[in-house]
CSV table of C-alpha atoms in Angstrom, one decimal:
chain,number,residue,atom,x,y,z
A,283,MET,CA,80.0,97.8,86.1
A,284,GLY,CA,83.1,95.9,86.7
A,285,ALA,CA,86.2,95.2,84.3
A,286,SER,CA,85.9,91.9,81.7
A,287,LEU,CA,88.3,89.5,80.5
A,288,LYS,CA,88.6,91.1,77.2
A,289,ASP,CA,89.2,94.5,79.1
A,290,VAL,CA,92.1,92.3,81.2
A,291,ALA,CA,93.7,91.2,78.2
A,292,ALA,CA,94.0,94.6,76.4
A,293,ARG,CA,95.5,96.3,79.7
A,294,ALA,CA,98.4,93.1,79.5
A,295,GLY,CA,98.6,93.2,75.6
A,296,VAL,CA,97.5,89.1,75.9
A,297,SER,CA,94.1,87.2,74.3
A,298,VAL,CA,91.2,86.1,76.3
A,299,ARG,CA,92.3,82.5,76.8
A,300,THR,CA,95.5,83.5,78.5
A,301,VAL,CA,93.7,85.5,81.0
A,302,SER,CA,91.4,83.1,82.0
A,303,ASN,CA,94.5,80.7,82.1
A,304,VAL,CA,95.9,83.2,84.7
A,305,VAL,CA,92.4,83.6,86.9
A,306,ASN,CA,92.3,79.6,86.9
A,307,ASP,CA,95.9,78.7,88.2
A,308,PHE,CA,97.2,77.2,85.2
A,309,PRO,CA,100.4,76.6,85.0
A,310,LEU,CA,100.9,76.7,81.3
A,311,VAL,CA,101.8,80.5,81.5
A,312,ALA,CA,105.6,82.1,81.2
A,313,PRO,CA,106.3,83.8,84.6
A,314,GLU,CA,106.5,87.1,82.5
A,315,THR,CA,103.1,87.2,80.8
A,316,ARG,CA,101.6,86.0,84.4
A,317,ARG,CA,103.0,88.7,85.9
A,318,ARG,CA,101.5,91.5,83.3
A,319,VAL,CA,98.2,89.8,83.4
A,320,GLN,CA,98.4,90.1,87.4
A,321,ILE,CA,99.1,94.1,87.4
A,322,ALA,CA,96.3,94.0,84.8
A,323,LEU,CA,93.7,92.4,87.1
A,324,GLU,CA,94.7,94.7,90.2
A,325,GLU,CA,94.8,97.5,88.5
A,326,LEU,CA,91.0,96.8,86.6
A,327,ARG,CA,90.2,95.3,89.7
A,328,TYR,CA,88.9,92.4,88.0
A,329,ARG,CA,86.4,90.2,90.2
A,330,PRO,CA,85.8,86.7,88.5
A,331,ASN,CA,82.0,86.3,88.2
A,332,VAL,CA,81.3,83.4,90.2
A,333,ALA,CA,77.6,83.0,89.2
A,334,ALA,CA,78.5,82.6,85.5
A,335,ARG,CA,81.3,79.9,86.3
A,336,ARG,CA,79.1,78.0,88.2
A,337,LEU,CA,76.3,77.9,85.3
A,338,ARG,CA,79.2,76.9,82.6
A,339,ALA,CA,79.9,73.9,85.4
A,340,GLY,CA,76.7,73.0,85.2
A,341,ARG,CA,75.7,74.7,89.4
A,342,SER,CA,74.7,78.3,90.7
A,343,GLY,CA,75.7,76.7,94.4
A,344,LEU,CA,72.5,77.3,95.6
A,345,ILE,CA,69.8,74.7,97.0
A,346,GLY,CA,66.6,75.5,97.9
A,347,LEU,CA,64.8,75.0,101.3
A,348,VAL,CA,61.2,75.1,101.3
A,349,ILE,CA,59.5,74.6,104.9
A,350,PRO,CA,56.0,75.2,106.3
A,351,GLU,CA,57.1,77.7,109.0
A,352,ILE,CA,60.5,79.4,109.8
A,353,ASP,CA,59.6,80.5,113.2
A,354,SER,CA,58.6,77.1,114.5
A,355,PRO,CA,61.5,75.3,117.1
A,356,TYR,CA,62.1,72.3,115.3
A,357,PHE,CA,61.9,73.7,111.4
A,358,GLY,CA,64.6,76.4,113.0
A,359,GLU,CA,67.3,74.1,114.6
A,360,LEU,CA,66.5,71.7,111.4
A,361,ALA,CA,67.1,74.1,108.9
A,362,SER,CA,70.2,75.9,110.2
A,363,LEU,CA,71.7,72.2,110.6
A,364,LEU,CA,71.0,72.3,107.1
A,365,VAL,CA,72.5,74.9,106.5
A,366,GLN,CA,75.8,74.0,108.3
A,367,ALA,CA,75.1,70.3,106.0
A,368,ALA,CA,74.7,72.3,102.9
A,369,GLN,CA,78.0,74.4,103.8
A,370,GLU,CA,80.2,71.8,103.5
A,371,HIS,CA,79.0,70.6,99.9
A,372,GLY,CA,79.7,74.6,99.3
A,373,TRP,CA,76.6,75.5,98.7
A,374,THR,CA,74.6,77.9,99.8
A,375,LEU,CA,70.8,77.6,101.2
A,376,LEU,CA,68.2,80.1,100.0
A,377,VAL,CA,64.5,79.5,102.7
A,378,ASP,CA,61.1,80.0,101.7
A,379,GLN,CA,58.0,79.0,103.8
A,380,THR,CA,54.5,78.0,103.4
A,381,ASN,CA,52.7,77.7,106.0
A,382,GLY,CA,51.3,74.3,104.6
A,383,ASP,CA,49.6,76.3,101.7
A,384,PRO,CA,48.9,73.5,99.4
A,385,GLU,CA,49.2,76.3,96.7
A,386,HIS,CA,52.5,78.1,97.8
A,387,GLU,CA,53.7,74.7,97.8
A,388,ARG,CA,53.2,73.7,94.5
A,389,ARG,CA,54.1,77.1,92.7
A,390,LEU,CA,57.4,76.7,94.5
A,391,LEU,CA,57.7,73.4,93.7
A,392,GLU,CA,57.4,74.1,90.1
A,393,GLY,CA,59.0,77.3,90.3
A,394,MET,CA,61.9,77.2,91.7
A,395,PRO,CA,63.4,75.0,88.2
A,396,GLY,CA,63.3,78.6,87.0
A,397,GLN,CA,65.3,80.4,89.8
A,398,LEU,CA,68.5,78.4,89.0
A,399,VAL,CA,68.8,76.3,91.9
A,400,ASP,CA,70.5,73.4,91.4
A,401,GLY,CA,68.2,71.4,94.1
A,402,LEU,CA,65.5,71.5,95.8
A,403,ILE,CA,65.2,70.4,99.8
A,404,MET,CA,61.4,70.2,100.7
A,405,SER,CA,59.3,69.7,103.6
A,406,PRO,CA,55.8,69.5,102.4
A,407,TRP,CA,52.5,70.1,104.6
A,408,GLY,CA,49.8,70.5,102.0
A,409,LEU,CA,51.2,68.1,98.6
A,410,SER,CA,49.2,65.3,97.7
A,411,PRO,CA,51.4,62.2,96.4
A,412,VAL,CA,49.9,63.3,93.3
A,413,ASP,CA,51.6,66.8,93.4
A,414,LEU,CA,54.7,65.5,94.1
A,415,ARG,CA,54.4,62.4,91.6
A,416,ARG,CA,53.9,64.6,88.7
A,417,ASN,CA,56.9,67.1,89.8
A,418,ALA,CA,59.3,64.2,90.7
A,419,ASP,CA,61.3,65.4,88.1
A,420,ALA,CA,61.1,69.0,87.6
A,421,VAL,CA,64.2,69.8,89.3
A,422,PRO,CA,66.3,67.3,91.5
A,423,LEU,CA,64.4,67.4,95.1
A,424,VAL,CA,64.6,65.4,98.8
A,425,LEU,CA,61.8,65.5,100.5
A,426,LEU,CA,61.5,65.2,104.2
A,427,GLY,CA,58.9,64.7,106.3
A,428,GLU,CA,55.8,62.0,106.3
A,429,GLN,CA,54.8,63.1,103.4
A,430,ASP,CA,56.0,61.2,100.2
A,431,ALA,CA,55.6,60.0,97.1
A,432,ALA,CA,55.3,56.5,96.0
A,433,GLY,CA,59.1,55.9,96.1
A,434,LEU,CA,59.7,58.5,93.7
A,435,ILE,CA,61.8,61.0,94.6
A,436,ASP,CA,64.6,60.7,97.5
A,437,HIS,CA,62.8,61.1,101.0
A,438,VAL,CA,64.3,61.5,104.7
A,439,SER,CA,62.2,60.9,107.7
A,440,VAL,CA,61.8,59.2,110.8
A,441,ASN,CA,59.5,56.3,111.6
A,442,SER,CA,56.8,58.7,113.1
A,443,VAL,CA,54.7,55.5,113.5
A,444,LEU,CA,57.5,53.6,115.7
A,445,ALA,CA,58.6,57.0,117.7
A,446,ALA,CA,54.9,57.7,119.1
A,447,ALA,CA,54.3,53.7,119.7
A,448,GLU,CA,57.5,53.8,121.6
A,449,ALA,CA,56.6,57.3,123.7
A,450,THR,CA,53.0,55.8,124.7
A,451,ALA,CA,54.6,52.5,125.6
A,452,HIS,CA,56.4,54.7,128.0
A,453,LEU,CA,53.8,56.5,129.2
A,454,ILE,CA,51.8,53.2,130.0
A,455,GLY,CA,55.3,51.6,131.4
A,456,LEU,CA,54.5,54.0,134.0
A,457,GLY,CA,51.0,52.9,135.2
A,458,ARG,CA,48.8,55.4,133.1
A,459,ARG,CA,45.8,54.1,131.0
A,460,ARG,CA,43.6,57.2,130.5
A,461,ILE,CA,46.4,58.4,128.2
A,462,ALA,CA,44.7,61.3,126.0
A,463,ALA,CA,46.2,62.1,122.3
A,464,ILE,CA,47.0,65.7,121.3
A,465,GLY,CA,47.5,66.5,117.8
A,466,VAL,CA,45.6,65.1,115.6
A,467,GLN,CA,44.7,66.4,112.2
A,468,PRO,CA,41.9,64.5,110.3
A,469,HIS,CA,42.1,67.4,107.3
A,470,LEU,CA,45.6,65.8,106.8
A,471,ALA,CA,45.5,62.8,105.5
A,472,ASN,CA,49.0,60.8,105.5
A,473,GLY,CA,51.0,63.6,107.0
A,474,THR,CA,52.5,63.5,110.4
A,475,ALA,CA,49.5,63.6,112.8
A,476,GLU,CA,48.3,60.5,111.3
A,477,GLN,CA,51.2,58.5,112.0
A,478,ARG,CA,52.0,59.5,115.1
A,479,LEU,CA,47.7,58.9,115.9
A,480,THR,CA,48.3,55.1,114.5
A,481,GLY,CA,51.6,54.5,116.3
A,482,TYR,CA,49.4,55.8,120.0
A,483,ARG,CA,46.5,53.9,119.0
A,484,GLN,CA,48.6,51.2,118.2
A,485,ALA,CA,50.2,50.8,121.6
A,486,LEU,CA,47.2,51.7,122.8
A,487,ARG,CA,45.7,47.9,121.6
A,488,ALA,CA,49.1,46.4,122.2
A,489,ALA,CA,48.2,46.8,126.0
A,490,GLY,CA,44.9,46.1,126.1
A,491,ILE,CA,43.8,49.5,126.9
A,492,PRO,CA,40.1,50.0,124.9
A,493,HIS,CA,40.1,53.2,122.2
A,494,ASP,CA,38.3,56.1,123.7
A,495,PRO,CA,37.7,58.8,121.1
A,496,ALA,CA,37.0,61.3,123.5
A,497,LEU,CA,40.7,61.8,124.4
A,498,GLU,CA,41.5,62.1,120.8
A,499,VAL,CA,41.9,66.0,120.7
A,500,PRO,CA,41.9,67.8,116.9
A,501,VAL,CA,43.8,70.8,116.6
A,502,THR,CA,44.4,73.5,113.4
A,503,THR,CA,48.2,73.7,114.1
A,504,LEU,CA,50.9,72.2,116.2
A,505,HIS,CA,51.5,75.5,118.2
A,506,ARG,CA,51.3,76.0,121.9
A,507,ASP,CA,47.9,77.9,121.8
A,508,GLU,CA,46.4,74.8,120.4
A,509,GLY,CA,48.0,72.6,122.9
A,510,ALA,CA,46.8,74.6,126.0
A,511,ARG,CA,43.2,75.0,124.0
A,512,ALA,CA,43.3,71.1,124.3
A,513,MET,CA,44.4,70.5,127.4
A,514,ARG,CA,41.7,72.9,128.6
A,515,ARG,CA,39.0,70.7,126.8
A,516,LEU,CA,40.1,67.3,128.5
A,517,LEU,CA,39.8,68.9,131.6
A,518,ASP,CA,37.0,70.1,131.5
A,519,GLY,CA,35.4,66.6,130.1
A,520,ASP,CA,33.8,63.6,132.1
A,521,ARG,CA,37.2,61.8,130.7
A,522,VAL,CA,40.3,63.5,132.6
A,523,PRO,CA,43.2,61.9,131.7
A,524,ASP,CA,46.2,61.3,133.6
A,525,ALA,CA,48.7,61.0,130.8
A,526,VAL,CA,48.9,62.8,127.1
A,527,PHE,CA,50.8,62.3,124.4
A,528,CYS,CA,51.4,65.3,122.2
A,529,PHE,CA,52.3,65.2,118.7
A,530,SER,CA,54.8,68.1,118.7
A,531,ASP,CA,56.5,69.8,121.7
A,532,GLN,CA,55.0,73.2,121.2
A,533,LEU,CA,51.5,71.4,121.8
A,534,ALA,CA,53.5,69.3,124.8
A,535,LEU,CA,54.3,73.2,126.1
A,536,GLY,CA,50.9,74.5,125.9
A,537,ALA,CA,49.8,71.6,127.8
A,538,LEU,CA,51.7,71.4,130.4
A,539,ARG,CA,51.1,75.3,130.9
A,540,ALA,CA,46.8,74.3,130.6
A,541,ALA,CA,47.7,71.4,133.3
A,542,LEU,CA,49.2,73.8,135.9
A,543,GLU,CA,46.5,76.5,135.8
A,544,HIS,CA,44.6,74.0,136.3
A,545,GLY,CA,46.1,73.2,139.4
A,546,LEU,CA,47.3,69.9,138.5
A,547,SER,CA,51.1,68.6,139.6
A,548,VAL,CA,53.2,67.3,136.9
A,549,PRO,CA,53.7,64.6,136.2
A,550,ARG,CA,52.2,63.3,140.1
A,551,ASP,CA,48.7,63.9,138.3
A,552,LEU,CA,49.0,63.7,134.9
A,553,ALA,CA,52.4,62.2,132.7
A,554,VAL,CA,53.0,64.7,129.6
A,555,CYS,CA,55.1,64.1,126.5
A,556,GLY,CA,56.2,65.6,123.3
A,557,PHE,CA,57.9,65.0,120.4
A,558,ASP,CA,60.8,66.8,118.5
A,559,ASP,CA,63.5,67.4,121.5
A,560,ILE,CA,63.6,71.3,121.1
A,561,GLU,CA,65.7,73.5,123.1
A,562,ASP,CA,62.6,74.9,124.8
A,563,GLY,CA,61.2,71.6,126.0
A,564,ARG,CA,64.3,71.1,127.6
A,565,TYR,CA,64.5,74.2,129.9
A,566,ALA,CA,60.6,73.9,130.4
A,567,THR,CA,59.9,73.5,134.7
A,568,PRO,CA,58.8,70.8,134.5
A,569,SER,CA,61.5,69.4,131.7
A,570,LEU,CA,59.5,68.2,129.2
A,571,THR,CA,60.0,64.2,128.2
A,572,THR,CA,59.8,63.6,124.3
A,573,VAL,CA,60.7,61.7,121.0
A,574,ALA,CA,64.2,63.5,119.8
A,575,PRO,CA,64.4,62.8,116.4
A,576,ASP,CA,68.1,63.1,115.4
A,577,LYS,CA,67.7,66.2,113.3
A,578,ALA,CA,71.6,66.4,112.1
A,579,GLU,CA,71.4,63.3,110.9
A,580,ILE,CA,67.9,64.2,108.5
A,581,ALA,CA,70.0,67.3,106.9
A,582,ARG,CA,73.1,65.5,106.6
A,583,GLN,CA,70.9,62.5,104.4
A,584,ALA,CA,69.3,64.9,102.9
A,585,LEU,CA,72.3,66.7,101.4
A,586,VAL,CA,74.2,63.6,100.9
A,587,CYS,CA,70.8,62.8,98.7
A,588,LEU,CA,70.8,65.6,96.6
A,589,ALA,CA,74.5,65.4,96.1
A,590,ASP,CA,74.6,62.0,94.6
A,591,ARG,CA,72.0,63.2,92.3
A,592,LEU,CA,73.6,66.0,91.1
A,593,GLU,CA,76.5,63.9,90.0
A,594,ALA,CA,75.4,61.1,89.0
A,595,ARG,CA,73.3,63.7,86.2
A,596,ARG,CA,76.4,65.9,85.6
A,597,SER,CA,78.7,62.4,85.3
A,598,ALA,CA,75.9,60.8,82.7
A,599,HIS,CA,76.0,63.5,80.3
A,600,GLY,CA,77.5,66.9,81.9
A,601,SER,CA,75.7,68.7,79.8
A,602,VAL,CA,73.6,71.5,80.7
A,603,ASP,CA,72.2,74.1,78.2
A,604,LEU,CA,71.4,78.2,78.7
A,605,ASP,CA,68.4,80.1,76.8
A,606,ASP,CA,69.4,83.5,75.3
A,607,ALA,CA,68.5,85.0,79.0
A,608,GLY,CA,71.2,82.7,80.3
A,609,MET,CA,68.6,80.9,81.9
A,610,VAL,CA,69.1,77.1,82.3
A,611,ALA,CA,67.0,75.6,79.7
A,612,ARG,CA,67.9,71.8,80.4
A,613,VAL,CA,70.3,69.5,82.1
A,614,GLU,CA,71.0,66.2,80.4
A,615,GLY,CA,71.8,63.4,83.1
A,616,SER,CA,70.6,60.3,84.3
A,617,SER,CA,68.3,59.4,87.8
A,618,PRO,CA,69.9,57.3,90.1
A,619,SER,CA,66.9,55.4,92.1
A,620,THR,CA,65.5,56.7,94.8
A,621,ARG,CA,66.4,56.5,98.3
A,622,ARG,CA,64.1,56.5,101.5
A,623,ILE,CA,66.3,57.1,104.5
A,624,VAL,CA,65.1,56.5,107.8
A,625,ALA,CA,66.5,58.5,110.4
A,626,SER,CA,67.4,57.1,114.1
A,627,HIS,CA,65.6,58.7,117.2
A,628,ARG,CA,65.3,57.9,120.8
A,629,LEU,CA,62.7,58.7,123.4
A,630,VAL,CA,64.8,61.4,126.3
A,631,VAL,CA,62.8,60.8,129.5
A,632,ARG,CA,62.6,64.1,131.9
A,633,GLU,CA,60.6,65.0,134.4
A,634,SER,CA,57.4,65.5,132.6
A,635,THR,CA,57.1,62.0,133.0
A,636,ALA,CA,59.8,60.6,135.4
A,637,GLY,CA,59.6,63.1,138.2
A,638,ARG,CA,62.7,64.9,139.5
A,639,ALA,CA,64.3,61.6,141.7
A,640,ARG,CA,64.0,59.4,138.3
A,641,LYS,CA,64.5,61.9,135.9
A,642,SER,CA,66.9,59.6,132.8
A,643,THR,CA,67.2,59.3,129.5
A,644,GLY,CA,65.5,55.9,129.0
A,645,ASN,CA,66.2,53.7,131.1
A,646,HIS,CA,63.3,51.8,132.1
A,647,PRO,CA,63.0,48.4,134.6
A,648,ALA,CA,63.2,45.0,132.2
A,649,GLY,CA,59.9,43.6,133.4
A,650,SER,CA,58.6,46.8,133.1
A,651,ASP,CA,55.5,47.4,130.6
A,652,PHE,CA,57.4,50.0,128.7
A,653,ALA,CA,60.0,47.0,128.4
A,654,ILE,CA,57.9,44.6,127.1
A,655,LEU,CA,55.9,46.6,124.6
A,656,THR,CA,59.0,48.0,123.1
A,657,ARG,CA,60.4,44.9,122.7
A,658,ARG,CA,57.6,44.1,120.7
A,659,ILE,CA,57.8,46.9,118.6
A,660,VAL,CA,61.9,46.9,117.6
A,661,ARG,CA,61.5,42.7,117.3
A,662,TRP,CA,58.7,43.2,114.7
A,663,SER,CA,59.8,46.4,113.0
A,664,LYS,CA,63.0,44.4,112.0
A,665,ARG,CA,61.0,41.9,110.6
A,666,SER,CA,59.2,44.4,108.9
A,667,SER,CA,60.4,44.3,104.8
A,668,SER,CA,58.0,47.4,103.5
A,669,GLU,CA,56.6,50.6,104.9
A,670,GLU,CA,53.2,49.3,104.7
A,671,GLN,CA,54.1,46.5,107.2
A,672,ALA,CA,56.7,49.0,109.6
A,673,ASN,CA,52.9,50.9,110.0
A,674,THR,CA,50.8,48.0,111.2
A,675,TRP,CA,53.1,46.1,113.5
A,676,PRO,CA,51.2,43.5,115.3
A,677,VAL,CA,49.3,44.0,118.5
A,678,THR,CA,47.2,41.9,121.3
A,679,GLY,CA,44.7,42.6,123.1
A,680,PRO,CA,41.0,43.6,122.7
A,681,GLN,CA,41.0,45.2,118.8
């Protein structure tokens, strides 16, 4: 066991308070006294108890990050950016994965506060809004992704409805009319898949393209193997698509592989668009057109929200009570108004829809269907004043 302040004080012949003043570099210590204390610190190899110091200041320096899949390229890239953002705030990130299991997510949401984390950043897949609302005050919390808690918890996301509509409008602008959607997850309500399906359907309706349930393929996960399986199912059906919008890049990469194995030319026979802009998609052959959420902005905004909430708690009362075991028993403070932050996104056009000759980063002829549909989407979304309106922008054509 390391030396304590009391041990150093005894060696230097001073009080414990004097040793503390030297350790914390307070100026009101006589030079000779400071020298004796510093010698004693070196002789006893004293190391400050950073954890105890942080607890006295009302913080542990630890942030919990709960994500569905650590091995998912999207969440891996996002976690890396969150680690960098956390370091800028002086925090260390503790990462756990849930695989979308609601019980696991619930245990972490309820149990993380007892593990001395200052706050929690969570991307839930299986939790219901009721679960989230029930634990809204358990620990300072920021949600990522599409699942929210009706404004009771800080939330950082992208507008998946708008982004999916833009991706589908891009395919329509290329002259495609049999556009499939891979990634439907009817067992997960109010989540990523549901919002992207909404955007896909609304873009088709805006273009007057009839809804065809046979072109909407369900999956159990958003992984490559599911994308390949779904693509094979479409190619074996009666309504072979001329384009496919996949709700993740992993699904799109699987669909791309299955299409090429089937002998199709991409994008001549089949245009493929994904969502997430993972690194693998940039180096696929052909390279993958995708929706690119600003992951760096998501990470930065999540940490800003958490830092602001913690600072508000500390500045209100600055009171942290520890129990007999040294665990945080109670933290007093006020809660600022919750925030809903929508990070930016962009459509990155690559070879899987535009081909090598027309590869671009999202530029389309001003008179194209894509430009017309996109202008309609953007104009309406700017007029929207609520989440519900943003998810139901006006459409034209057959209903």
